PDB file of N, CA and C in Angstrom:
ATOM      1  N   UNK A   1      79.687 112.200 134.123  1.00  0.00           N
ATOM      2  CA  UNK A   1      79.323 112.249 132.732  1.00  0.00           C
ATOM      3  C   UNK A   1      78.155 111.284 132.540  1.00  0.00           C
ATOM      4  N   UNK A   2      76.929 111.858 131.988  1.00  0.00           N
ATOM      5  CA  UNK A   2      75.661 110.821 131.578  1.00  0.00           C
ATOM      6  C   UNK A   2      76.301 109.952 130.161  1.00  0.00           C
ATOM      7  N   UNK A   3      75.152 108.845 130.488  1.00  0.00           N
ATOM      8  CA  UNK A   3      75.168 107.594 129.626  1.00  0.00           C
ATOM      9  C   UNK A   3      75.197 108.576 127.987  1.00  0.00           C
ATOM     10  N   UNK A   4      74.443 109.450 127.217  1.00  0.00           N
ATOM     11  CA  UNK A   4      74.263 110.135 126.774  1.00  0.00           C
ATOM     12  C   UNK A   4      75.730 110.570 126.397  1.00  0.00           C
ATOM     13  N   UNK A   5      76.275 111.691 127.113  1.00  0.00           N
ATOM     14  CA  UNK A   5      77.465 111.938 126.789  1.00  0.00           C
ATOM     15  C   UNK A   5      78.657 111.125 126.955  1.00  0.00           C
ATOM     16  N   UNK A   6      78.782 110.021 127.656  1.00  0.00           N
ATOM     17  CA  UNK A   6      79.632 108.915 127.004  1.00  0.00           C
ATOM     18  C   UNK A   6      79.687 108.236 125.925  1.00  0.00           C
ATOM     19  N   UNK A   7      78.388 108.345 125.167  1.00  0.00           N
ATOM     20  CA  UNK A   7      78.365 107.707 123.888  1.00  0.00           C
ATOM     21  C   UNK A   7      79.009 108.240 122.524  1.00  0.00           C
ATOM     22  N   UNK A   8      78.552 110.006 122.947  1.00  0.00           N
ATOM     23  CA  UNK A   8      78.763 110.739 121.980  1.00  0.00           C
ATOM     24  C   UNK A   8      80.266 110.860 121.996  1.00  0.00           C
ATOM     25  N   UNK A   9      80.937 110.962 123.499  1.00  0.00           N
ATOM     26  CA  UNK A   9      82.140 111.059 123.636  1.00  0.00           C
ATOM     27  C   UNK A   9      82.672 109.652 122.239  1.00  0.00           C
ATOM     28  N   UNK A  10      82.444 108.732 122.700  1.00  0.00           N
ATOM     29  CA  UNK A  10      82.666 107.245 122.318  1.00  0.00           C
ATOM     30  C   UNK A  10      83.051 107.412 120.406  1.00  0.00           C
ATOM     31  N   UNK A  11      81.766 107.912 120.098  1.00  0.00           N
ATOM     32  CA  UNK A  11      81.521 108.367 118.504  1.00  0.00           C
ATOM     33  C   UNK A  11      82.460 109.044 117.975  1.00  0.00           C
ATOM     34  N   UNK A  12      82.811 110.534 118.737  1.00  0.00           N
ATOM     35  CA  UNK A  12      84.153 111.341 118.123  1.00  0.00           C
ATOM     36  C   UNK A  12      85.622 110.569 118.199  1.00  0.00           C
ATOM     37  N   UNK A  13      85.686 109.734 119.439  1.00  0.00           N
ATOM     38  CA  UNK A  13      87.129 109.414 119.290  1.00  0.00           C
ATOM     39  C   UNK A  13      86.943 107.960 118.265  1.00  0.00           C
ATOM     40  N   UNK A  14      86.129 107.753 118.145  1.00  0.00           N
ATOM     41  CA  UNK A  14      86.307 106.550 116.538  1.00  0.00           C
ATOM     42  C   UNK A  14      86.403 107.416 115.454  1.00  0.00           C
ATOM     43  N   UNK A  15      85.488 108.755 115.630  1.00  0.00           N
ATOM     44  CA  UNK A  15      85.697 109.176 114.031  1.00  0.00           C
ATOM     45  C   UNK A  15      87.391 109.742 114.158  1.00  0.00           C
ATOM     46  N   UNK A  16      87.494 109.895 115.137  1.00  0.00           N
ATOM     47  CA  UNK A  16      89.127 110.907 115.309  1.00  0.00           C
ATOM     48  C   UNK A  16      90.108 109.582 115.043  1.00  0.00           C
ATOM     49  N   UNK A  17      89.771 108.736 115.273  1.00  0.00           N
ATOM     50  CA  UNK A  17      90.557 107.367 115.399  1.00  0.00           C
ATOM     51  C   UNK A  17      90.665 107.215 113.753  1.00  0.00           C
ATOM     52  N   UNK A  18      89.656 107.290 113.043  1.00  0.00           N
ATOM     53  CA  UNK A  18      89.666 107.044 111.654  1.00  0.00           C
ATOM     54  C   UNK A  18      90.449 107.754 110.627  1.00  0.00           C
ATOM     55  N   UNK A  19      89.896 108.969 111.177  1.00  0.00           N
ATOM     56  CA  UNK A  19      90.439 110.165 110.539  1.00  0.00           C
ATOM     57  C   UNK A  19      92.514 110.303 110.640  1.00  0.00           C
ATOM     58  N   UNK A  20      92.586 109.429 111.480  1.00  0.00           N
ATOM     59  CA  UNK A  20      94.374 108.922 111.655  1.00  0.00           C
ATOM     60  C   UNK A  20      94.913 108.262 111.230  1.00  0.00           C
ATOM     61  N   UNK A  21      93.848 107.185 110.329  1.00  0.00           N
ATOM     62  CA  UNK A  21      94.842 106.219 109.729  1.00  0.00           C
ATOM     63  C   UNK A  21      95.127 106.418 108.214  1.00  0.00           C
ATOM     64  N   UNK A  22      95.700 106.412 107.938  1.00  0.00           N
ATOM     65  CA  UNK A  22      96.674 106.763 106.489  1.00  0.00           C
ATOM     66  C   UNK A  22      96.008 105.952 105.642  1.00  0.00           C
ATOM     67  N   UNK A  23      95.139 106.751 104.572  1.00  0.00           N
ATOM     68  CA  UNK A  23      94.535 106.454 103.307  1.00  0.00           C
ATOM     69  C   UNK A  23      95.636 105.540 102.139  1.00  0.00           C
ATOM     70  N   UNK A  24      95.281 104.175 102.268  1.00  0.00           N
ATOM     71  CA  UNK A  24      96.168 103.788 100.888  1.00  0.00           C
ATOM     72  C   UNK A  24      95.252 104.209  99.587  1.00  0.00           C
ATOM     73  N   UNK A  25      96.337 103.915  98.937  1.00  0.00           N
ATOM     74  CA  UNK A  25      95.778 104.440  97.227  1.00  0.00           C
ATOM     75  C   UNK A  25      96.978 103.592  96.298  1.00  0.00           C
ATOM     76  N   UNK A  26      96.213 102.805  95.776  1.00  0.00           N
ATOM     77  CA  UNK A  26      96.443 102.097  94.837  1.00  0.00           C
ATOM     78  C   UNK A  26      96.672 102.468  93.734  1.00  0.00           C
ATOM     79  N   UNK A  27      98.161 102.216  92.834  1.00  0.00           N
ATOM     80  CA  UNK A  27      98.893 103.116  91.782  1.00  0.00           C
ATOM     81  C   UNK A  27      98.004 103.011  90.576  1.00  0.00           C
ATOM     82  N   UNK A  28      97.447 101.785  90.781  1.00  0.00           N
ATOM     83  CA  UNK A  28      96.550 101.739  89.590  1.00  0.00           C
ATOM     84  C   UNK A  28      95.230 100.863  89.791  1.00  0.00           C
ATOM     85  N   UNK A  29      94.266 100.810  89.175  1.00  0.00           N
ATOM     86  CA  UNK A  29      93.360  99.595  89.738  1.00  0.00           C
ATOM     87  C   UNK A  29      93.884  98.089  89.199  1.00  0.00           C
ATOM     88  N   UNK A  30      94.195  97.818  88.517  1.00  0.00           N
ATOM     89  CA  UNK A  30      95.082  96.682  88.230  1.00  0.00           C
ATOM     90  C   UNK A  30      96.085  96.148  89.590  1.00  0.00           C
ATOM     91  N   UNK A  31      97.280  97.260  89.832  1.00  0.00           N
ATOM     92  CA  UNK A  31      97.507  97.136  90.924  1.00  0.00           C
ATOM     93  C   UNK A  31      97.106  96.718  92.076  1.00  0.00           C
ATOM     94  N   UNK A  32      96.472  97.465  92.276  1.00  0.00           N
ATOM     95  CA  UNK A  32      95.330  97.000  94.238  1.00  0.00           C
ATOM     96  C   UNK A  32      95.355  95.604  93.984  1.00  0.00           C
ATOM     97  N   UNK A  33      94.370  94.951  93.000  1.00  0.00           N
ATOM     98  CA  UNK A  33      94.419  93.327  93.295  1.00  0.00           C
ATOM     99  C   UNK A  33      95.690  92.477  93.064  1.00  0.00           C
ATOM    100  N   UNK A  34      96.654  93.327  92.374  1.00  0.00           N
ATOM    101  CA  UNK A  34      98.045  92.362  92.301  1.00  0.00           C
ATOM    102  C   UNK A  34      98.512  91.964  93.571  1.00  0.00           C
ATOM    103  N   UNK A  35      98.370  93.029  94.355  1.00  0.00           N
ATOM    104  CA  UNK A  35      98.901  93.966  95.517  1.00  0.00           C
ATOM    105  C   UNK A  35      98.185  92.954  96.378  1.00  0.00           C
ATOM    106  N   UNK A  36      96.940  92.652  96.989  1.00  0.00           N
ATOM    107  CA  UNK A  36      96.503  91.639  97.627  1.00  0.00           C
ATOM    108  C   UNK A  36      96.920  90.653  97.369  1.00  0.00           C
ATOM    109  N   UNK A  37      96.644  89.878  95.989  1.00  0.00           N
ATOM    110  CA  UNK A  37      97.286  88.547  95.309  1.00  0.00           C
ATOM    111  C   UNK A  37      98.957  88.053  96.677  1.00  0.00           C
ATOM    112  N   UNK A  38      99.574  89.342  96.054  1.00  0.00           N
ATOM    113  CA  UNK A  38     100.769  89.218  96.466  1.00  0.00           C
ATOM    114  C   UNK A  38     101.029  89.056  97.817  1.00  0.00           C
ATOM    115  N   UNK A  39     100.018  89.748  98.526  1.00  0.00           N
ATOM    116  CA  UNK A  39     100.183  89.653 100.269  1.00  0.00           C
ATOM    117  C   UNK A  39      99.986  88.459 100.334  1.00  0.00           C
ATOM    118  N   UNK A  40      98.624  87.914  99.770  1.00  0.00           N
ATOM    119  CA  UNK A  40      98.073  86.442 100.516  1.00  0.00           C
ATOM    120  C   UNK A  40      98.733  85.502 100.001  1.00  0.00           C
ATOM    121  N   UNK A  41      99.701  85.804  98.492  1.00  0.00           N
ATOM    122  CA  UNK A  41     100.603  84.431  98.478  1.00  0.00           C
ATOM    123  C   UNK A  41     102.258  84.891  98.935  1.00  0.00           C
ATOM    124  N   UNK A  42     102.282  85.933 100.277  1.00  0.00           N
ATOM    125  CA  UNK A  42     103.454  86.106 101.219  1.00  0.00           C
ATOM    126  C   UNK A  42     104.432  86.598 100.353  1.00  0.00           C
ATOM    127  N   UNK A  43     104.697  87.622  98.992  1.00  0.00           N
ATOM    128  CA  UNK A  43     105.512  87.823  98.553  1.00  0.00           C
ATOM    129  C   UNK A  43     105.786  89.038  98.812  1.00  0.00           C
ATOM    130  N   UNK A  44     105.015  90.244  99.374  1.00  0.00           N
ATOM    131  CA  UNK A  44     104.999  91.063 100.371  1.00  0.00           C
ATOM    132  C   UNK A  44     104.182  91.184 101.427  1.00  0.00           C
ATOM    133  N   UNK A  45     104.668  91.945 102.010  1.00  0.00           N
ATOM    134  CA  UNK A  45     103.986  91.962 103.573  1.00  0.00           C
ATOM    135  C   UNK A  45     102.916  92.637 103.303  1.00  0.00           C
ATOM    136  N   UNK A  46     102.149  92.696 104.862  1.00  0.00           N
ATOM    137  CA  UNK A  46     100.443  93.622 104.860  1.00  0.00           C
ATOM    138  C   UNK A  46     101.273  94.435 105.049  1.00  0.00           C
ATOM    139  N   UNK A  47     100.613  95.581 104.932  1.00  0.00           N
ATOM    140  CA  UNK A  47     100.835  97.189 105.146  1.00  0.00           C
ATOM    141  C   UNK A  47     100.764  97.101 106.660  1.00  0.00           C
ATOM    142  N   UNK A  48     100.401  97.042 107.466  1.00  0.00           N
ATOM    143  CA  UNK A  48      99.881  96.651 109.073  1.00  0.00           C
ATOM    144  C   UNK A  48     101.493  96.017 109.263  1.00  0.00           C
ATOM    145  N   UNK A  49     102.478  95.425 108.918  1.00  0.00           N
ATOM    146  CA  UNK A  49     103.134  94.528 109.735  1.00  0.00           C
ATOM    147  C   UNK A  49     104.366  95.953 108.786  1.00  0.00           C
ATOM    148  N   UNK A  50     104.883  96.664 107.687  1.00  0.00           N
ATOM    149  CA  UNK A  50     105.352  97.758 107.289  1.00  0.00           C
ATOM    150  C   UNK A  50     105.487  98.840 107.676  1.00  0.00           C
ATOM    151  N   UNK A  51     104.345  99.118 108.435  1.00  0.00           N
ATOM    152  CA  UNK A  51     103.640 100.339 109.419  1.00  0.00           C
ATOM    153  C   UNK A  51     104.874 100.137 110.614  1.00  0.00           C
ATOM    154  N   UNK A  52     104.566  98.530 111.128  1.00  0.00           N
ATOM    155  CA  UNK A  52     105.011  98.760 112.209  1.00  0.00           C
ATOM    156  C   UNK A  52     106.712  98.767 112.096  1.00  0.00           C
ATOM    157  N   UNK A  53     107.270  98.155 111.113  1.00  0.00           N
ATOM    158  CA  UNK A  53     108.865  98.543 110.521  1.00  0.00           C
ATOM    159  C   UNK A  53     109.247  99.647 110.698  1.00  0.00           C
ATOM    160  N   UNK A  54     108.240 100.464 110.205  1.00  0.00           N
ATOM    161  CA  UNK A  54     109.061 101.935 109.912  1.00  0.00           C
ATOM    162  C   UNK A  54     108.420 102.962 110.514  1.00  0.00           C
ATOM    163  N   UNK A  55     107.670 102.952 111.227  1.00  0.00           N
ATOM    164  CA  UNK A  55     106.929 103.868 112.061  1.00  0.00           C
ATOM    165  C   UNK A  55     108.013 104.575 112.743  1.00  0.00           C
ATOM    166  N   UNK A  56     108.922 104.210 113.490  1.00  0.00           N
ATOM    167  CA  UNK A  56     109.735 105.088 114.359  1.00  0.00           C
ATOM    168  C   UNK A  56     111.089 105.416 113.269  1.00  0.00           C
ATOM    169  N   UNK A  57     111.258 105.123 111.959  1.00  0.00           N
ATOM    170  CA  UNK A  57     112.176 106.283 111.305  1.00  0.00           C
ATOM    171  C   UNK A  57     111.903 106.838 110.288  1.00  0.00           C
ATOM    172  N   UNK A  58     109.936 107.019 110.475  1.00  0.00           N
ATOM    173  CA  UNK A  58     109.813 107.914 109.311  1.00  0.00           C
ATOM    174  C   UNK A  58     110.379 109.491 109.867  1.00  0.00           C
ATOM    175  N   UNK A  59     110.125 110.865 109.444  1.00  0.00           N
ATOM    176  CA  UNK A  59     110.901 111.739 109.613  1.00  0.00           C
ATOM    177  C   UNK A  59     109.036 112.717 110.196  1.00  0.00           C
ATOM    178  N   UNK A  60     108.323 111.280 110.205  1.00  0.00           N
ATOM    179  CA  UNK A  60     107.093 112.313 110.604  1.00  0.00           C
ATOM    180  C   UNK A  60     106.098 111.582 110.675  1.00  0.00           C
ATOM    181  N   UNK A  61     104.042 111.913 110.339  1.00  0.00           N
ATOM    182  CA  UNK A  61     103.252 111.291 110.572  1.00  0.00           C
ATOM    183  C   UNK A  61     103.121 111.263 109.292  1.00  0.00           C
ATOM    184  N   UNK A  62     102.566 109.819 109.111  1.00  0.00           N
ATOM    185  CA  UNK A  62     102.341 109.301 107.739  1.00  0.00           C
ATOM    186  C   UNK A  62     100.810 109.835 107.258  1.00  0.00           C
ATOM    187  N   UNK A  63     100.641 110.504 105.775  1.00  0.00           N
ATOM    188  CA  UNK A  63      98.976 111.526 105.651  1.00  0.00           C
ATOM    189  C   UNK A  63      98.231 110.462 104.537  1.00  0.00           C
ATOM    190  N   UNK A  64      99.461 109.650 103.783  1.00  0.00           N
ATOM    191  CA  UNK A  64      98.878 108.652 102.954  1.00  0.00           C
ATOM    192  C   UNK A  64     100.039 107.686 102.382  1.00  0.00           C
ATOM    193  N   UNK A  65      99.212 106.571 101.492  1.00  0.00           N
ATOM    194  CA  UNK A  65     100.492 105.007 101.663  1.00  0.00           C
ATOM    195  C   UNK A  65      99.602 104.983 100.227  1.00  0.00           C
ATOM    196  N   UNK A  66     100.732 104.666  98.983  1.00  0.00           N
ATOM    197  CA  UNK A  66     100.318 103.657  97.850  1.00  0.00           C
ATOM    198  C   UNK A  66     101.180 102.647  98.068  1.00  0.00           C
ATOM    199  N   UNK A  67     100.992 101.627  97.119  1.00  0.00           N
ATOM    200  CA  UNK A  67     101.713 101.048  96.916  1.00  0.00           C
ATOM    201  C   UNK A  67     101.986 100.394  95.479  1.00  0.00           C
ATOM    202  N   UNK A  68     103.053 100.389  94.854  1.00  0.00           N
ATOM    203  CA  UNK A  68     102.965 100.148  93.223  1.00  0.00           C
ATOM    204  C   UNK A  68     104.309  99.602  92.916  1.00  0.00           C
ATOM    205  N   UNK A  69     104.394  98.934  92.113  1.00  0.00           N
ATOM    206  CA  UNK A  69     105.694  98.028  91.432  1.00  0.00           C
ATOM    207  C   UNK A  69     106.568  99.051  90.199  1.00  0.00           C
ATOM    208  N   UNK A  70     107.524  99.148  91.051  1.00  0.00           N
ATOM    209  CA  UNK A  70     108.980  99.429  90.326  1.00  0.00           C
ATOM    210  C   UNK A  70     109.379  98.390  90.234  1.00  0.00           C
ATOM    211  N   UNK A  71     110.002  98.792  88.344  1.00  0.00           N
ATOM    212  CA  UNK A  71     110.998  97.558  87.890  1.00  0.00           C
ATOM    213  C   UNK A  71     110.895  96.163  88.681  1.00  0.00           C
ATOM    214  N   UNK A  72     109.506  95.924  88.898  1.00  0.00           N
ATOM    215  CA  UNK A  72     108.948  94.833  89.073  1.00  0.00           C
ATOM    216  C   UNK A  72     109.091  94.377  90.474  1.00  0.00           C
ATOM    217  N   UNK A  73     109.338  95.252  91.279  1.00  0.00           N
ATOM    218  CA  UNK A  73     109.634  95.182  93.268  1.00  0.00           C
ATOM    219  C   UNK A  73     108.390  95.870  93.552  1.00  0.00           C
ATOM    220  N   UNK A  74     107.682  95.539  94.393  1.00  0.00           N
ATOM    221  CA  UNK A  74     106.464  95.596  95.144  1.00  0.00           C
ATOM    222  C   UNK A  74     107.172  96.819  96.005  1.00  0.00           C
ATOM    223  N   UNK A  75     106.859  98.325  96.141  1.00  0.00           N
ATOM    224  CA  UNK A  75     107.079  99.286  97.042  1.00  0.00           C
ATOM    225  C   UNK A  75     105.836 100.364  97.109  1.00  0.00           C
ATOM    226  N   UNK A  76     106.081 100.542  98.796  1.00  0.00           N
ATOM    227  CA  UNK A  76     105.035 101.024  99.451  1.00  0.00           C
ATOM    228  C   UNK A  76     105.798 102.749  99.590  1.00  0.00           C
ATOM    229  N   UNK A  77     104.480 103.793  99.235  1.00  0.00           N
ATOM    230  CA  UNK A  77     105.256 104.850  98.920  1.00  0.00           C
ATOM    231  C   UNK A  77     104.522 105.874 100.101  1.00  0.00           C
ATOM    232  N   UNK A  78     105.350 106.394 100.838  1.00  0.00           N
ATOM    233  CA  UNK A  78     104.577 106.839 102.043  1.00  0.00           C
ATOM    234  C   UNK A  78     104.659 108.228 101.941  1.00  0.00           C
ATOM    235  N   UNK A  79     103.668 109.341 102.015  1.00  0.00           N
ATOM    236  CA  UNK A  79     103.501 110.474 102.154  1.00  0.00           C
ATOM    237  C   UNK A  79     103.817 111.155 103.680  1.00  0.00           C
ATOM    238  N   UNK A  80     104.543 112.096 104.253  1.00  0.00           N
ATOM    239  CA  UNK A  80     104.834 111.973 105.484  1.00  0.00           C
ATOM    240  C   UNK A  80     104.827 113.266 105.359  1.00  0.00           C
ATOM    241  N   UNK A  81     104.522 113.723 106.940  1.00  0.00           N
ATOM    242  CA  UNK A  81     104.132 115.342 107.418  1.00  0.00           C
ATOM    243  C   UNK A  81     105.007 115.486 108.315  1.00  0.00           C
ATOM    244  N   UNK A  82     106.019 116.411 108.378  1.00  0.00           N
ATOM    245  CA  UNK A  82     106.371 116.440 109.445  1.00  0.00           C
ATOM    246  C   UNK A  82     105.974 117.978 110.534  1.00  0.00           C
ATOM    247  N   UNK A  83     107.035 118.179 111.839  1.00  0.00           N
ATOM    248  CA  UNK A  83     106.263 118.974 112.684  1.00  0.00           C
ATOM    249  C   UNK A  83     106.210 120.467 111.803  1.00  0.00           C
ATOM    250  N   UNK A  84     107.198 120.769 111.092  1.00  0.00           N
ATOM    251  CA  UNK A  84     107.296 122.235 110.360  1.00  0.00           C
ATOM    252  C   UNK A  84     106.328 122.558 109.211  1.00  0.00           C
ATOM    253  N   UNK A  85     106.189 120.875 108.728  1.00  0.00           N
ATOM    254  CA  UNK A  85     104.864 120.866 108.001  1.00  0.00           C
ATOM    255  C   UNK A  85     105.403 120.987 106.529  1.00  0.00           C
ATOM    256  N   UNK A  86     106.585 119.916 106.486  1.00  0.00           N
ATOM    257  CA  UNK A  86     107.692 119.413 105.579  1.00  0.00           C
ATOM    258  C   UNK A  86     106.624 118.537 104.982  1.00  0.00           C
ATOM    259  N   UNK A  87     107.013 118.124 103.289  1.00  0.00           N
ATOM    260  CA  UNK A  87     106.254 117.101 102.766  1.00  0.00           C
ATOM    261  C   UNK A  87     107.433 116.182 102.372  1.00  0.00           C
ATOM    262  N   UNK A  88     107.338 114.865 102.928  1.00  0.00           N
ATOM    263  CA  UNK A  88     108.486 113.586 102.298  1.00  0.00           C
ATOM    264  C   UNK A  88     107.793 112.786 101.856  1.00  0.00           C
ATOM    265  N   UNK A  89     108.484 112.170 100.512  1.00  0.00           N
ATOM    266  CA  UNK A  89     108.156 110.552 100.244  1.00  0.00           C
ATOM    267  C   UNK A  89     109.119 109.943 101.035  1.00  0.00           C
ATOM    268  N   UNK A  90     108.402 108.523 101.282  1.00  0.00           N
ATOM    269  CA  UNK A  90     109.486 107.955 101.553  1.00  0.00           C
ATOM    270  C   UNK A  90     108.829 105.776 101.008  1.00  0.00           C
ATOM    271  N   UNK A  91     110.055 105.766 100.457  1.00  0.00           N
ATOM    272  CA  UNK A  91     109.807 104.069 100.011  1.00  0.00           C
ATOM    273  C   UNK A  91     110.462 103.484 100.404  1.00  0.00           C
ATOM    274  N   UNK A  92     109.186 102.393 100.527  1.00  0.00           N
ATOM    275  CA  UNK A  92     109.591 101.001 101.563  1.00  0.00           C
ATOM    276  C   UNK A  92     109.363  99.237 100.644  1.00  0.00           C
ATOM    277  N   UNK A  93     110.784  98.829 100.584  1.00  0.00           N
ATOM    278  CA  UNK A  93     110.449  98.094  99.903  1.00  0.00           C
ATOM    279  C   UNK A  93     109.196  96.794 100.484  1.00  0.00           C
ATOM    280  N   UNK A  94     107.791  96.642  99.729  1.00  0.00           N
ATOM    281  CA  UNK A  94     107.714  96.220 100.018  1.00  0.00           C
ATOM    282  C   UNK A  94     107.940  94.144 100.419  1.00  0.00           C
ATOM    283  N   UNK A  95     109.177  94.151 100.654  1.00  0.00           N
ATOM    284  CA  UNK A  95     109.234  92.692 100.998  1.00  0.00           C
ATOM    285  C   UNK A  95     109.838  92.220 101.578  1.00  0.00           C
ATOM    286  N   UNK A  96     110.844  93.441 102.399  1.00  0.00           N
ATOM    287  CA  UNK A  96     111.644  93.946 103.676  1.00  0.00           C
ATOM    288  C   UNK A  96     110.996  94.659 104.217  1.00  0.00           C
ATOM    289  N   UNK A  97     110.505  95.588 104.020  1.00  0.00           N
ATOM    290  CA  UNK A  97     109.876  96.508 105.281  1.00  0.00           C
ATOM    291  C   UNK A  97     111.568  97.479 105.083  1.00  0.00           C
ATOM    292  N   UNK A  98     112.719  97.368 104.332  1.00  0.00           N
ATOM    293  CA  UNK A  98     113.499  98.679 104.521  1.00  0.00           C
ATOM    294  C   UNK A  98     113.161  99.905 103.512  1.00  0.00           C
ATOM    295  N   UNK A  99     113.561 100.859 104.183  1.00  0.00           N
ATOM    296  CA  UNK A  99     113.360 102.218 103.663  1.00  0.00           C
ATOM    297  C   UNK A  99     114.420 102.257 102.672  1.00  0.00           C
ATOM    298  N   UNK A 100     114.189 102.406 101.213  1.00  0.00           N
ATOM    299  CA  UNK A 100     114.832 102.287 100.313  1.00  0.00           C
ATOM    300  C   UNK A 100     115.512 104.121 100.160  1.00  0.00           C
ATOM    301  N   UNK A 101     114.482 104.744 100.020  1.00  0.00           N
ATOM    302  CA  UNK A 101     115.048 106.517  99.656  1.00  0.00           C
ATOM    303  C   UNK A 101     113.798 107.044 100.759  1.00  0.00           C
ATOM    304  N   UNK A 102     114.410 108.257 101.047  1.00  0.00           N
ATOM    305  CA  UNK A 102     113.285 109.498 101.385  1.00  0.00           C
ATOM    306  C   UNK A 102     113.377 110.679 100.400  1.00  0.00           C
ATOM    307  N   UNK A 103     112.543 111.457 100.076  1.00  0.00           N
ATOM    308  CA  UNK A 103     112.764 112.124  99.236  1.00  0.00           C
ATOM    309  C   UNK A 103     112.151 113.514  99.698  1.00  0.00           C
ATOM    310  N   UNK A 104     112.621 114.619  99.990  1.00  0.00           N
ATOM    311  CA  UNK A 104     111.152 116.088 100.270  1.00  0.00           C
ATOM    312  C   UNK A 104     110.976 116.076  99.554  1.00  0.00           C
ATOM    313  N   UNK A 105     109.527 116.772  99.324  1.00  0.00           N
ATOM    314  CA  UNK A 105     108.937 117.575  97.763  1.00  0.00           C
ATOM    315  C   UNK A 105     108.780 119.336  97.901  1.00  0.00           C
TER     316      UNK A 105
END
């Protein structure tokens, strides 16, 4: 393989790499900065250390992540695909990392 086509190779698997990671979306814009506030003064976790909680009992691949406050609990609300091409929520509190409900839609 030329220098040339290793690069290009190089280019698709970052964009393919990108194209995998689960879009958050913030419940509200107010939110998003609470939502940081709250990470950096440790009252919930990063999404990155949540991911890795529940990665092996979601019911599938995660397509997108908000995260927004119920009755005043910080929870991360995960959109999940599975192989049949099932749609689940599923919430995670965020400040355990446990899976509170799954829900299909």
């Amino acid at each position: 393989m030329g220098l040339r086509s290793q690069a290009g190779f190089g280019a698709i698997a970052v964009a393919v790499a990108l194209l995998a990671v689960p879009t958050v979306v913030p419940a509200g814009g107010r939110d998003h900065d609470e939502a940081r506030r709250a990470v950096e003064a440790g009252e919930i976790r990063p999404l990155v250390e949540i991911l890795n909680l529940a990665r092996g009992k979601l019911p599938g691949e995660i397509v997108r992540v908000k995260i927004e406050r119920e009755d005043g609990v910080w929870v991360y609300e995960f959109r999940v695909v599975d192989r049949e091409g099932r749609l689940f929520e599923v919430y995670v509190d965020g400040r355990t990392g446990e899976i509170k409900r799954i829900k299909e839609k």
